[in-house]
Amino acid sequence: MSSPERLTSFFDARAASNNIVVTGTTHFDLETYISNYSGRTQVDRLLHIGQHSEPLSVEALKLAIKYIKNSLDVHKYKQAITLLQKIAPNDADTGVDEDWVSRTAHKVETETATMEAALKSYKRDLLNESIKDMSLGKILAETNTLDDLGSHYYACGDMQNAFKSYCRIRDYCATREHILDISMKIIRVAVEQGNYMAVQTQIGRIKASQRTPKEELLFTPKLAAAAGLSHLWSGEYEQAAKAFVDCPATLGSTLNEIISSNDVAVYGSLCALASLNRHQIKAEVLDNNNFRNFLQLEPHLRRAISYFYNTKYSDCLQILEDYKNDYFLDIHLHRHVKPLYERIRSKSMAEYFISFSCVTLPSMSSAFVIPEDQLKRELVGMIKEGVIQARIDTKNRLLVAKETDLRSTVHREALAMAQNYERSTRIELVRANFIRAGLDIKLPNNPVDTTGDIPGSTMGSQGHFLGRRHLAREFMDVGF
């Protein structure tokens, strides 16, 4: 079997298992795209592309193998080689580099044993001392060993032990700088694990900690980007949009082990289009000088957002459709592309239909570049959910707005207005009668009045009975 046939067979099997498979072209150069990142996310993103893009799979996997061989992750290397063998078995680079595997595995084993032995030694020394005799130097030595061990596990791809090591360090952190550093390392590991509850926890801890103005400038954009990513993972698109659009442009490449500035532009734009109304999009996205710096990295998205705000929905959707393959190949965005696009299209249809009492299905199908049958299904869903108030005339292929009985609506509103006016007038008449009767009603200092006088009244006990009779007559005159 030739390589192209094997390639097609692999992706056909993935498509049959309901996995995302991209067969079309993309708008990015692979090496340029991956240079926006650093560390393990480069390999993870390349492996994701290798499993989901038929045109880029071989190139992505070979590039991933190149990066992996500069690390200590033997497991990830074997995973990449296995994938390449399945996709292109006749390729010259599918052979396993046994020498590298042997050397790297030995190095990992030796370094792990050395660090774990040192950690046990520090623990034993601390246990043998009384609390008052414990030296800060020994505690710091154990902390540094745990930190080094966590970084070692992370480099080897052992995320579970890396996470445990970093979490244990927090109990020993003696300085603010160390707490902030360890919290960011936990966030980095948690993102790779998909443990976004831990991400939110560490974001909260960093926000609750005291920071210098310099640290505030450094950590605010990182926390905003991490929070946005956490909300995106949870499908909380509105919260994600607000986190990303509020992310300071000083983020730059400071978090490129997880996310790039281009990602902030893409994630923020799509979540905003899916969850914010047109007025919010104008105020919080288009007129946001800070987010504009991110949009300059992805100018097509700025055009799409402008088209949406200016009710040119078909132009907006066409741009998004052109870049759909790119977003399917994003490691964090791919599983959200379909729901995000559906929300954006539903919002566009609802906004489009507001201006009409009746519109033909063929014209809507043409405007939104989707088959008429699919349009009908989407409209039925929108009608059931109450997104639009309309009915579908299948015989004449029309979408007709539901007619409201304007006369009865006006009558109800007029009656409610008259009732409110009558009530307010009665209250004013009662107030006027109080004043005419010479009563000054105030809040009592003592809620229990033993004299029987009207609380706050200027009348004494002698005249309170006459005052009450007079007041009762006034109430009756008003009809209250």
GROMACS .gro file of C-alpha atoms in nm:
model
  480
    1MET     CA    1   0.000   0.000   0.000
    2SER     CA    2   0.144   0.339  -0.099
    3SER     CA    3   0.188   0.623   0.149
    4PRO     CA    4  -0.093   0.846   0.010
    5GLU     CA    5  -0.336   0.554   0.033
    6ARG     CA    6  -0.223   0.473   0.387
    7LEU     CA    7  -0.258   0.841   0.479
    8THR     CA    8  -0.616   0.852   0.349
    9SER     CA    9  -0.698   0.525   0.522
   10PHE     CA   10  -0.575   0.656   0.859
   11PHE     CA   11  -0.782   0.974   0.840
   12ASP     CA   12  -1.088   0.793   0.703
   13ALA     CA   13  -1.078   0.574   1.013
   14ARG     CA   14  -1.049   0.880   1.237
   15ALA     CA   15  -1.341   1.050   1.061
   16ALA     CA   16  -1.549   0.734   1.103
   17SER     CA   17  -1.481   0.757   1.478
   18ASN     CA   18  -1.621   1.114   1.481
   19ASN     CA   19  -1.279   1.273   1.519
   20ILE     CA   20  -1.210   1.609   1.355
   21VAL     CA   21  -1.028   1.566   1.024
   22VAL     CA   22  -0.912   1.864   0.818
   23THR     CA   23  -0.858   1.787   0.450
   24GLY     CA   24  -0.840   2.144   0.318
   25THR     CA   25  -0.567   2.405   0.327
   26THR     CA   26  -0.487   2.644   0.610
   27HIS     CA   27  -0.367   3.005   0.625
   28PHE     CA   28  -0.051   2.950   0.828
   29ASP     CA   29   0.299   2.822   0.767
   30LEU     CA   30   0.363   2.542   1.015
   31GLU     CA   31   0.711   2.648   1.128
   32THR     CA   32   0.610   3.014   1.158
   33TYR     CA   33   0.301   2.918   1.354
   34ILE     CA   34   0.484   2.693   1.599
   35SER     CA   35   0.758   2.954   1.657
   36ASN     CA   36   0.499   3.161   1.849
   37TYR     CA   37   0.528   2.907   2.131
   38SER     CA   38   0.796   2.755   2.350
   39GLY     CA   39   0.840   2.443   2.559
   40ARG     CA   40   0.615   2.141   2.563
   41THR     CA   41   0.317   2.314   2.403
   42GLN     CA   42   0.509   2.318   2.074
   43VAL     CA   43   0.517   1.938   2.070
   44ASP     CA   44   0.158   1.902   2.190
   45ARG     CA   45   0.031   2.138   1.921
   46LEU     CA   46   0.230   1.962   1.648
   47LEU     CA   47   0.099   1.622   1.756
   48HIS     CA   48  -0.255   1.761   1.752
   49ILE     CA   49  -0.205   1.890   1.397
   50GLY     CA   50  -0.047   1.560   1.295
   51GLN     CA   51  -0.357   1.369   1.407
   52HIS     CA   52  -0.615   1.608   1.259
   53SER     CA   53  -0.474   1.756   0.936
   54GLU     CA   54  -0.426   1.527   0.638
   55PRO     CA   55  -0.213   1.775   0.435
   56LEU     CA   56   0.011   1.875   0.730
   57SER     CA   57   0.028   1.549   0.925
   58VAL     CA   58   0.366   1.415   0.809
   59GLU     CA   59   0.539   1.754   0.830
   60ALA     CA   60   0.393   1.821   1.175
   61LEU     CA   61   0.495   1.483   1.316
   62LYS     CA   62   0.849   1.510   1.182
   63LEU     CA   63   0.883   1.857   1.334
   64ALA     CA   64   0.743   1.726   1.663
   65ILE     CA   65   1.001   1.445   1.669
   66LYS     CA   66   1.275   1.702   1.610
   67TYR     CA   67   1.162   1.906   1.912
   68ILE     CA   68   1.111   1.599   2.132
   69LYS     CA   69   1.469   1.481   2.075
   70ASN     CA   70   1.584   1.802   2.246
   71SER     CA   71   1.391   1.703   2.558
   72LEU     CA   72   1.377   1.411   2.803
   73ASP     CA   73   1.029   1.284   2.710
   74VAL     CA   74   1.083   0.930   2.584
   75HIS     CA   75   0.712   0.847   2.605
   76LYS     CA   76   0.618   1.141   2.381
   77TYR     CA   77   0.889   1.039   2.131
   78LYS     CA   78   0.747   0.686   2.105
   79GLN     CA   79   0.397   0.829   2.064
   80ALA     CA   80   0.507   1.055   1.775
   81ILE     CA   81   0.701   0.774   1.601
   82THR     CA   82   0.403   0.537   1.631
   83LEU     CA   83   0.173   0.796   1.471
   84LEU     CA   84   0.419   0.859   1.188
   85GLN     CA   85   0.449   0.485   1.123
   86LYS     CA   86   0.070   0.456   1.096
   87ILE     CA   87   0.038   0.751   0.861
   88ALA     CA   88   0.349   0.711   0.645
   89PRO     CA   89   0.499   0.365   0.704
   90ASN     CA   90   0.736   0.390   0.407
   91ASP     CA   91   0.886   0.723   0.513
   92ALA     CA   92   1.258   0.718   0.587
   93ASP     CA   93   1.213   0.892   0.924
   94THR     CA   94   0.979   0.634   1.075
   95GLY     CA   95   1.258   0.430   1.231
   96VAL     CA   96   1.306   0.447   1.608
   97ASP     CA   97   1.633   0.604   1.723
   98GLU     CA   98   1.715   0.332   1.975
   99ASP     CA   99   2.042   0.497   2.077
  100TRP     CA  100   1.863   0.822   2.173
  101VAL     CA  101   1.590   0.630   2.356
  102SER     CA  102   1.846   0.429   2.555
  103ARG     CA  103   2.063   0.730   2.646
  104THR     CA  104   1.767   0.950   2.739
  105ALA     CA  105   1.591   0.681   2.943
  106HIS     CA  106   1.914   0.615   3.137
  107LYS     CA  107   1.964   0.988   3.199
  108VAL     CA  108   1.606   1.028   3.322
  109GLU     CA  109   1.637   0.729   3.554
  110THR     CA  110   1.968   0.846   3.700
  111GLU     CA  111   1.858   1.208   3.758
  112THR     CA  112   1.527   1.099   3.909
  113ALA     CA  113   1.698   0.860   4.151
  114THR     CA  114   1.953   1.125   4.254
  115MET     CA  115   1.690   1.392   4.321
  116GLU     CA  116   1.456   1.158   4.508
  117ALA     CA  117   1.745   1.034   4.724
  118ALA     CA  118   1.844   1.392   4.810
  119LEU     CA  119   1.484   1.474   4.899
  120LYS     CA  120   1.459   1.171   5.130
  121SER     CA  121   1.783   1.274   5.297
  122TYR     CA  122   1.656   1.625   5.371
  123LYS     CA  123   1.330   1.484   5.506
  124ARG     CA  124   1.514   1.241   5.732
  125ASP     CA  125   1.734   1.519   5.872
  126LEU     CA  126   1.432   1.739   5.942
  127LEU     CA  127   1.243   1.458   6.116
  128ASN     CA  128   1.541   1.392   6.345
  129GLU     CA  129   1.549   1.754   6.465
  130SER     CA  130   1.313   1.928   6.702
  131ILE     CA  131   1.104   2.205   6.553
  132LYS     CA  132   1.303   2.482   6.722
  133ASP     CA  133   1.632   2.333   6.598
  134MET     CA  134   1.521   2.316   6.234
  135SER     CA  135   1.739   2.543   6.024
  136LEU     CA  136   1.591   2.762   5.754
  137GLY     CA  137   1.873   2.648   5.529
  138LYS     CA  138   1.764   2.285   5.545
  139ILE     CA  139   1.400   2.378   5.480
  140LEU     CA  140   1.504   2.587   5.181
  141ALA     CA  141   1.726   2.303   5.059
  142GLU     CA  142   1.427   2.067   5.065
  143THR     CA  143   1.214   2.328   4.888
  144ASN     CA  144   1.471   2.377   4.612
  145THR     CA  145   1.503   2.000   4.570
  146LEU     CA  146   1.124   1.969   4.533
  147ASP     CA  147   1.126   2.253   4.280
  148ASP     CA  148   1.404   2.089   4.078
  149LEU     CA  149   1.228   1.753   4.100
  150GLY     CA  150   0.901   1.907   3.979
  151SER     CA  151   1.078   2.068   3.683
  152HIS     CA  152   1.251   1.736   3.609
  153TYR     CA  153   0.921   1.546   3.610
  154TYR     CA  154   0.769   1.814   3.385
  155ALA     CA  155   1.055   1.785   3.136
  156CYS     CA  156   1.014   1.405   3.132
  157GLY     CA  157   0.640   1.432   3.068
  158ASP     CA  158   0.537   1.296   3.410
  159MET     CA  159   0.267   1.557   3.475
  160GLN     CA  160   0.114   1.379   3.775
  161ASN     CA  161   0.436   1.377   3.978
  162ALA     CA  162   0.526   1.728   3.859
  163PHE     CA  163   0.191   1.855   3.988
  164LYS     CA  164   0.237   1.679   4.323
  165SER     CA  165   0.589   1.819   4.366
  166TYR     CA  166   0.486   2.178   4.294
  167CYS     CA  167   0.183   2.154   4.525
  168ARG     CA  168   0.403   2.027   4.810
  169ILE     CA  169   0.640   2.321   4.763
  170ARG     CA  170   0.366   2.572   4.846
  171ASP     CA  171   0.377   2.456   5.210
  172TYR     CA  172   0.743   2.561   5.231
  173CYS     CA  173   0.745   2.883   5.026
  174ALA     CA  174   0.898   3.158   5.240
  175THR     CA  175   0.888   3.452   4.999
  176ARG     CA  176   0.619   3.621   4.792
  177GLU     CA  177   0.824   3.578   4.475
  178HIS     CA  178   0.854   3.203   4.530
  179ILE     CA  179   0.478   3.167   4.591
  180LEU     CA  180   0.400   3.349   4.265
  181ASP     CA  181   0.655   3.144   4.071
  182ILE     CA  182   0.527   2.810   4.201
  183SER     CA  183   0.164   2.907   4.138
  184MET     CA  184   0.244   2.984   3.774
  185LYS     CA  185   0.425   2.650   3.741
  186ILE     CA  186   0.119   2.472   3.880
  187ILE     CA  187  -0.098   2.655   3.624
  188ARG     CA  188   0.135   2.545   3.344
  189VAL     CA  189   0.117   2.179   3.450
  190ALA     CA  190  -0.259   2.194   3.518
  191VAL     CA  191  -0.330   2.329   3.168
  192GLU     CA  192  -0.139   2.041   3.014
  193GLN     CA  193  -0.333   1.797   3.233
  194GLY     CA  194  -0.664   1.964   3.149
  195ASN     CA  195  -0.714   2.027   3.522
  196TYR     CA  196  -0.880   2.367   3.498
  197MET     CA  197  -1.018   2.356   3.852
  198ALA     CA  198  -0.656   2.375   3.968
  199VAL     CA  199  -0.597   2.661   3.723
  200GLN     CA  200  -0.883   2.861   3.877
  201THR     CA  201  -0.757   2.783   4.228
  202GLN     CA  202  -0.408   2.913   4.154
  203ILE     CA  203  -0.545   3.223   3.980
  204GLY     CA  204  -0.743   3.299   4.295
  205ARG     CA  205  -0.437   3.249   4.516
  206ILE     CA  206  -0.222   3.480   4.306
  207LYS     CA  207  -0.494   3.748   4.300
  208ALA     CA  208  -0.530   3.724   4.678
  209SER     CA  209  -0.155   3.762   4.738
  210GLN     CA  210   0.020   4.094   4.782
  211ARG     CA  211   0.213   4.207   4.476
  212THR     CA  212   0.442   4.495   4.395
  213PRO     CA  213   0.346   4.731   4.108
  214LYS     CA  214   0.606   4.558   3.890
  215GLU     CA  215   0.462   4.214   3.971
  216GLU     CA  216   0.112   4.347   3.905
  217LEU     CA  217   0.215   4.450   3.553
  218LEU     CA  218   0.376   4.110   3.495
  219PHE     CA  219   0.103   3.885   3.635
  220THR     CA  220  -0.220   4.065   3.539
  221PRO     CA  221  -0.202   3.972   3.167
  222LYS     CA  222  -0.097   3.615   3.251
  223LEU     CA  223  -0.388   3.568   3.489
  224ALA     CA  224  -0.637   3.718   3.241
  225ALA     CA  225  -0.519   3.484   2.964
  226ALA     CA  226  -0.523   3.180   3.195
  227ALA     CA  227  -0.872   3.270   3.324
  228GLY     CA  228  -0.998   3.312   2.968
  229LEU     CA  229  -0.859   2.973   2.873
  230SER     CA  230  -1.027   2.814   3.176
  231HIS     CA  231  -1.366   2.968   3.088
  232LEU     CA  232  -1.324   2.860   2.725
  233TRP     CA  233  -1.257   2.501   2.832
  234SER     CA  234  -1.576   2.509   3.044
  235GLY     CA  235  -1.785   2.648   2.756
  236GLU     CA  236  -1.844   2.975   2.945
  237TYR     CA  237  -1.802   3.184   2.632
  238GLU     CA  238  -1.919   3.520   2.768
  239GLN     CA  239  -1.683   3.503   3.067
  240ALA     CA  240  -1.405   3.388   2.835
  241ALA     CA  241  -1.471   3.679   2.598
  242LYS     CA  242  -1.454   3.933   2.880
  243ALA     CA  243  -1.134   3.780   3.021
  244PHE     CA  244  -0.959   3.784   2.684
  245VAL     CA  245  -1.070   4.133   2.575
  246ASP     CA  246  -0.959   4.270   2.915
  247CYS     CA  247  -0.617   4.102   2.888
  248PRO     CA  248  -0.348   4.374   2.880
  249ALA     CA  249  -0.148   4.391   2.558
  250THR     CA  250   0.170   4.363   2.765
  251LEU     CA  251   0.116   3.985   2.761
  252GLY     CA  252   0.347   3.957   2.460
  253SER     CA  253   0.534   3.626   2.472
  254THR     CA  254   0.541   3.599   2.853
  255LEU     CA  255   0.299   3.303   2.855
  256ASN     CA  256   0.393   3.137   2.525
  257GLU     CA  257   0.451   2.806   2.707
  258ILE     CA  258   0.069   2.796   2.716
  259ILE     CA  259  -0.086   3.061   2.491
  260SER     CA  260   0.028   3.328   2.245
  261SER     CA  261  -0.100   3.681   2.181
  262ASN     CA  262  -0.248   3.556   1.852
  263ASP     CA  263  -0.450   3.302   2.049
  264VAL     CA  264  -0.588   3.575   2.274
  265ALA     CA  265  -0.707   3.762   1.963
  266VAL     CA  266  -0.869   3.450   1.813
  267TYR     CA  267  -1.029   3.315   2.130
  268GLY     CA  268  -1.149   3.657   2.244
  269SER     CA  269  -1.298   3.747   1.904
  270LEU     CA  270  -1.488   3.422   1.853
  271CYS     CA  271  -1.622   3.415   2.209
  272ALA     CA  272  -1.730   3.779   2.180
  273LEU     CA  273  -1.913   3.718   1.852
  274ALA     CA  274  -2.086   3.416   2.004
  275SER     CA  275  -2.194   3.571   2.335
  276LEU     CA  276  -2.203   3.953   2.325
  277ASN     CA  277  -2.471   4.169   2.164
  278ARG     CA  278  -2.390   4.427   1.898
  279HIS     CA  279  -2.369   4.718   2.143
  280GLN     CA  280  -2.132   4.524   2.370
  281ILE     CA  281  -1.920   4.425   2.072
  282LYS     CA  282  -1.889   4.791   1.975
  283ALA     CA  283  -1.803   4.913   2.325
  284GLU     CA  284  -1.596   4.623   2.459
  285VAL     CA  285  -1.422   4.496   2.146
  286LEU     CA  286  -1.407   4.741   1.856
  287ASP     CA  287  -1.359   5.050   2.076
  288ASN     CA  288  -1.128   4.870   2.318
  289ASN     CA  289  -0.785   5.026   2.259
  290ASN     CA  290  -0.617   4.747   2.452
  291PHE     CA  291  -0.774   4.458   2.259
  292ARG     CA  292  -0.714   4.643   1.933
  293ASN     CA  293  -0.344   4.563   1.978
  294PHE     CA  294  -0.428   4.192   1.974
  295LEU     CA  295  -0.661   4.229   1.674
  296GLN     CA  296  -0.375   4.380   1.474
  297LEU     CA  297  -0.218   4.033   1.485
  298GLU     CA  298  -0.534   3.882   1.328
  299PRO     CA  299  -0.671   4.157   1.098
  300HIS     CA  300  -0.927   3.926   0.935
  301LEU     CA  301  -1.101   3.891   1.270
  302ARG     CA  302  -1.125   4.267   1.311
  303ARG     CA  303  -1.292   4.280   0.969
  304ALA     CA  304  -1.531   4.000   1.068
  305ILE     CA  305  -1.629   4.179   1.390
  306SER     CA  306  -1.680   4.507   1.202
  307TYR     CA  307  -1.900   4.329   0.947
  308PHE     CA  308  -2.109   4.178   1.225
  309TYR     CA  309  -2.158   4.514   1.396
  310ASN     CA  310  -2.252   4.678   1.065
  311THR     CA  311  -2.510   4.398   1.000
  312LYS     CA  312  -2.312   4.253   0.709
  313TYR     CA  313  -2.360   3.906   0.848
  314SER     CA  314  -2.284   3.706   0.534
  315ASP     CA  315  -1.944   3.879   0.500
  316CYS     CA  316  -1.867   3.807   0.865
  317LEU     CA  317  -1.964   3.441   0.836
  318GLN     CA  318  -1.768   3.400   0.513
  319ILE     CA  319  -1.446   3.517   0.681
  320LEU     CA  320  -1.503   3.278   0.970
  321GLU     CA  321  -1.573   2.993   0.729
  322ASP     CA  322  -1.248   3.064   0.542
  323TYR     CA  323  -1.048   3.026   0.866
  324LYS     CA  324  -1.242   2.734   1.008
  325ASN     CA  325  -0.969   2.479   0.925
  326ASP     CA  326  -0.711   2.686   1.113
  327TYR     CA  327  -0.926   2.685   1.426
  328PHE     CA  328  -0.991   2.310   1.405
  329LEU     CA  329  -0.614   2.262   1.433
  330ASP     CA  330  -0.584   2.466   1.753
  331ILE     CA  331  -0.527   2.243   2.054
  332HIS     CA  332  -0.753   2.444   2.287
  333LEU     CA  333  -1.015   2.571   2.040
  334HIS     CA  334  -1.091   2.271   1.818
  335ARG     CA  335  -1.375   2.120   2.023
  336HIS     CA  336  -1.543   2.462   2.059
  337VAL     CA  337  -1.540   2.560   1.691
  338LYS     CA  338  -1.874   2.398   1.608
  339PRO     CA  339  -2.075   2.538   1.906
  340LEU     CA  340  -1.916   2.881   1.866
  341TYR     CA  341  -1.995   2.896   1.494
  342GLU     CA  342  -2.352   2.776   1.556
  343ARG     CA  343  -2.406   3.050   1.814
  344ILE     CA  344  -2.262   3.317   1.587
  345ARG     CA  345  -2.479   3.206   1.295
  346SER     CA  346  -2.793   3.190   1.516
  347LYS     CA  347  -2.727   3.540   1.646
  348SER     CA  348  -2.672   3.664   1.290
  349MET     CA  349  -2.997   3.508   1.169
  350ALA     CA  350  -3.194   3.655   1.458
  351GLU     CA  351  -3.049   4.002   1.398
  352TYR     CA  352  -3.107   3.968   1.022
  353PHE     CA  353  -3.472   3.869   1.066
  354ILE     CA  354  -3.558   4.155   1.304
  355SER     CA  355  -3.589   4.396   1.009
  356PHE     CA  356  -3.848   4.182   0.825
  357SER     CA  357  -4.202   4.064   0.880
  358CYS     CA  358  -4.151   3.799   0.612
  359VAL     CA  359  -3.844   3.669   0.429
  360THR     CA  360  -3.797   3.391   0.173
  361LEU     CA  361  -3.593   3.088   0.273
  362PRO     CA  362  -3.390   3.093  -0.053
  363SER     CA  363  -3.280   3.452   0.015
  364MET     CA  364  -3.174   3.364   0.371
  365SER     CA  365  -2.997   3.053   0.244
  366SER     CA  366  -2.805   3.268  -0.003
  367ALA     CA  367  -2.729   3.536   0.257
  368PHE     CA  368  -2.586   3.288   0.507
  369VAL     CA  369  -2.426   3.052   0.253
  370ILE     CA  370  -2.589   2.733   0.383
  371PRO     CA  371  -2.821   2.478   0.214
  372GLU     CA  372  -3.191   2.547   0.253
  373ASP     CA  373  -3.257   2.215   0.431
  374GLN     CA  374  -2.992   2.294   0.690
  375LEU     CA  375  -3.134   2.646   0.724
  376LYS     CA  376  -3.479   2.502   0.798
  377ARG     CA  377  -3.339   2.274   1.068
  378GLU     CA  378  -3.157   2.562   1.233
  379LEU     CA  379  -3.461   2.789   1.215
  380VAL     CA  380  -3.681   2.519   1.372
  381GLY     CA  381  -3.434   2.491   1.659
  382MET     CA  382  -3.423   2.870   1.703
  383ILE     CA  383  -3.804   2.891   1.704
  384LYS     CA  384  -3.829   2.613   1.966
  385GLU     CA  385  -3.573   2.785   2.185
  386GLY     CA  386  -3.754   3.119   2.150
  387VAL     CA  387  -3.459   3.290   1.979
  388ILE     CA  388  -3.693   3.419   1.706
  389GLN     CA  389  -4.071   3.462   1.714
  390ALA     CA  390  -4.175   3.327   1.375
  391ARG     CA  391  -4.326   3.037   1.183
  392ILE     CA  392  -4.205   2.855   0.870
  393ASP     CA  393  -4.435   2.840   0.567
  394THR     CA  394  -4.296   2.527   0.401
  395LYS     CA  395  -4.533   2.546   0.105
  396ASN     CA  396  -4.431   2.898   0.001
  397ARG     CA  397  -4.078   2.866   0.149
  398LEU     CA  398  -4.119   3.164   0.377
  399LEU     CA  399  -4.019   3.261   0.728
  400VAL     CA  400  -4.303   3.471   0.866
  401ALA     CA  401  -4.289   3.676   1.185
  402LYS     CA  402  -4.561   3.606   1.436
  403GLU     CA  403  -4.818   3.887   1.433
  404THR     CA  404  -4.893   4.045   1.766
  405ASP     CA  405  -5.233   4.196   1.851
  406LEU     CA  406  -5.119   4.558   1.877
  407ARG     CA  407  -5.466   4.685   1.977
  408SER     CA  408  -5.491   4.460   2.284
  409THR     CA  409  -5.130   4.536   2.376
  410VAL     CA  410  -5.198   4.912   2.363
  411HIS     CA  411  -5.516   4.866   2.568
  412ARG     CA  412  -5.331   4.667   2.836
  413GLU     CA  413  -5.055   4.925   2.858
  414ALA     CA  414  -5.307   5.215   2.874
  415LEU     CA  415  -5.507   5.042   3.150
  416ALA     CA  416  -5.192   4.973   3.353
  417MET     CA  417  -5.085   5.336   3.311
  418ALA     CA  418  -5.429   5.460   3.425
  419GLN     CA  419  -5.422   5.234   3.732
  420ASN     CA  420  -5.075   5.356   3.828
  421TYR     CA  421  -5.186   5.717   3.781
  422GLU     CA  422  -5.498   5.662   3.995
  423ARG     CA  423  -5.295   5.505   4.275
  424SER     CA  424  -5.033   5.782   4.277
  425THR     CA  425  -5.311   6.046   4.277
  426ARG     CA  426  -5.483   5.883   4.576
  427ILE     CA  427  -5.155   5.877   4.766
  428GLU     CA  428  -5.100   6.247   4.695
  429LEU     CA  429  -5.455   6.327   4.815
  430VAL     CA  430  -5.397   6.136   5.139
  431ARG     CA  431  -5.074   6.328   5.192
  432ALA     CA  432  -5.253   6.658   5.129
  433ASN     CA  433  -5.525   6.565   5.382
  434PHE     CA  434  -5.260   6.483   5.642
  435ILE     CA  435  -5.109   6.826   5.594
  436ARG     CA  436  -5.452   6.999   5.605
  437ALA     CA  437  -5.531   6.814   5.929
  438GLY     CA  438  -5.216   6.955   6.085
  439LEU     CA  439  -5.043   6.621   6.119
  440ASP     CA  440  -4.671   6.576   6.081
  441ILE     CA  441  -4.600   6.204   6.047
  442LYS     CA  442  -4.250   6.098   6.146
  443LEU     CA  443  -4.081   5.769   6.233
  444PRO     CA  444  -4.129   5.711   6.608
  445ASN     CA  445  -3.825   5.702   6.832
  446ASN     CA  446  -4.008   5.444   7.043
  447PRO     CA  447  -4.231   5.209   6.842
  448VAL     CA  448  -4.455   5.153   7.152
  449ASP     CA  449  -4.663   5.467   7.231
  450THR     CA  450  -4.815   5.433   7.581
  451THR     CA  451  -5.006   5.763   7.566
  452GLY     CA  452  -5.218   5.663   7.270
  453ASP     CA  453  -5.110   5.975   7.077
  454ILE     CA  454  -5.038   5.951   6.709
  455PRO     CA  455  -4.659   5.903   6.681
  456GLY     CA  456  -4.491   6.221   6.566
  457SER     CA  457  -4.814   6.421   6.594
  458THR     CA  458  -4.804   6.778   6.721
  459MET     CA  459  -5.136   6.718   6.902
  460GLY     CA  460  -5.141   6.615   7.267
  461SER     CA  461  -5.341   6.339   7.428
  462GLN     CA  462  -5.639   6.575   7.466
  463GLY     CA  463  -5.699   6.616   7.098
  464HIS     CA  464  -5.585   6.286   6.960
  465PHE     CA  465  -5.936   6.135   6.953
  466LEU     CA  466  -6.081   6.425   6.756
  467GLY     CA  467  -5.779   6.418   6.529
  468ARG     CA  468  -5.832   6.052   6.449
  469ARG     CA  469  -6.204   6.102   6.375
  470HIS     CA  470  -6.121   6.392   6.147
  471LEU     CA  471  -5.851   6.188   5.974
  472ALA     CA  472  -6.092   5.898   5.924
  473ARG     CA  473  -6.341   6.132   5.754
  474GLU     CA  474  -6.064   6.259   5.527
  475PHE     CA  475  -5.975   5.901   5.427
  476MET     CA  476  -6.338   5.835   5.345
  477ASP     CA  477  -6.356   6.151   5.135
  478VAL     CA  478  -6.058   6.033   4.933
  479GLY     CA  479  -6.205   5.686   4.899
  480PHE     CA  480  -5.893   5.513   5.028
   0.00000   0.00000   0.00000
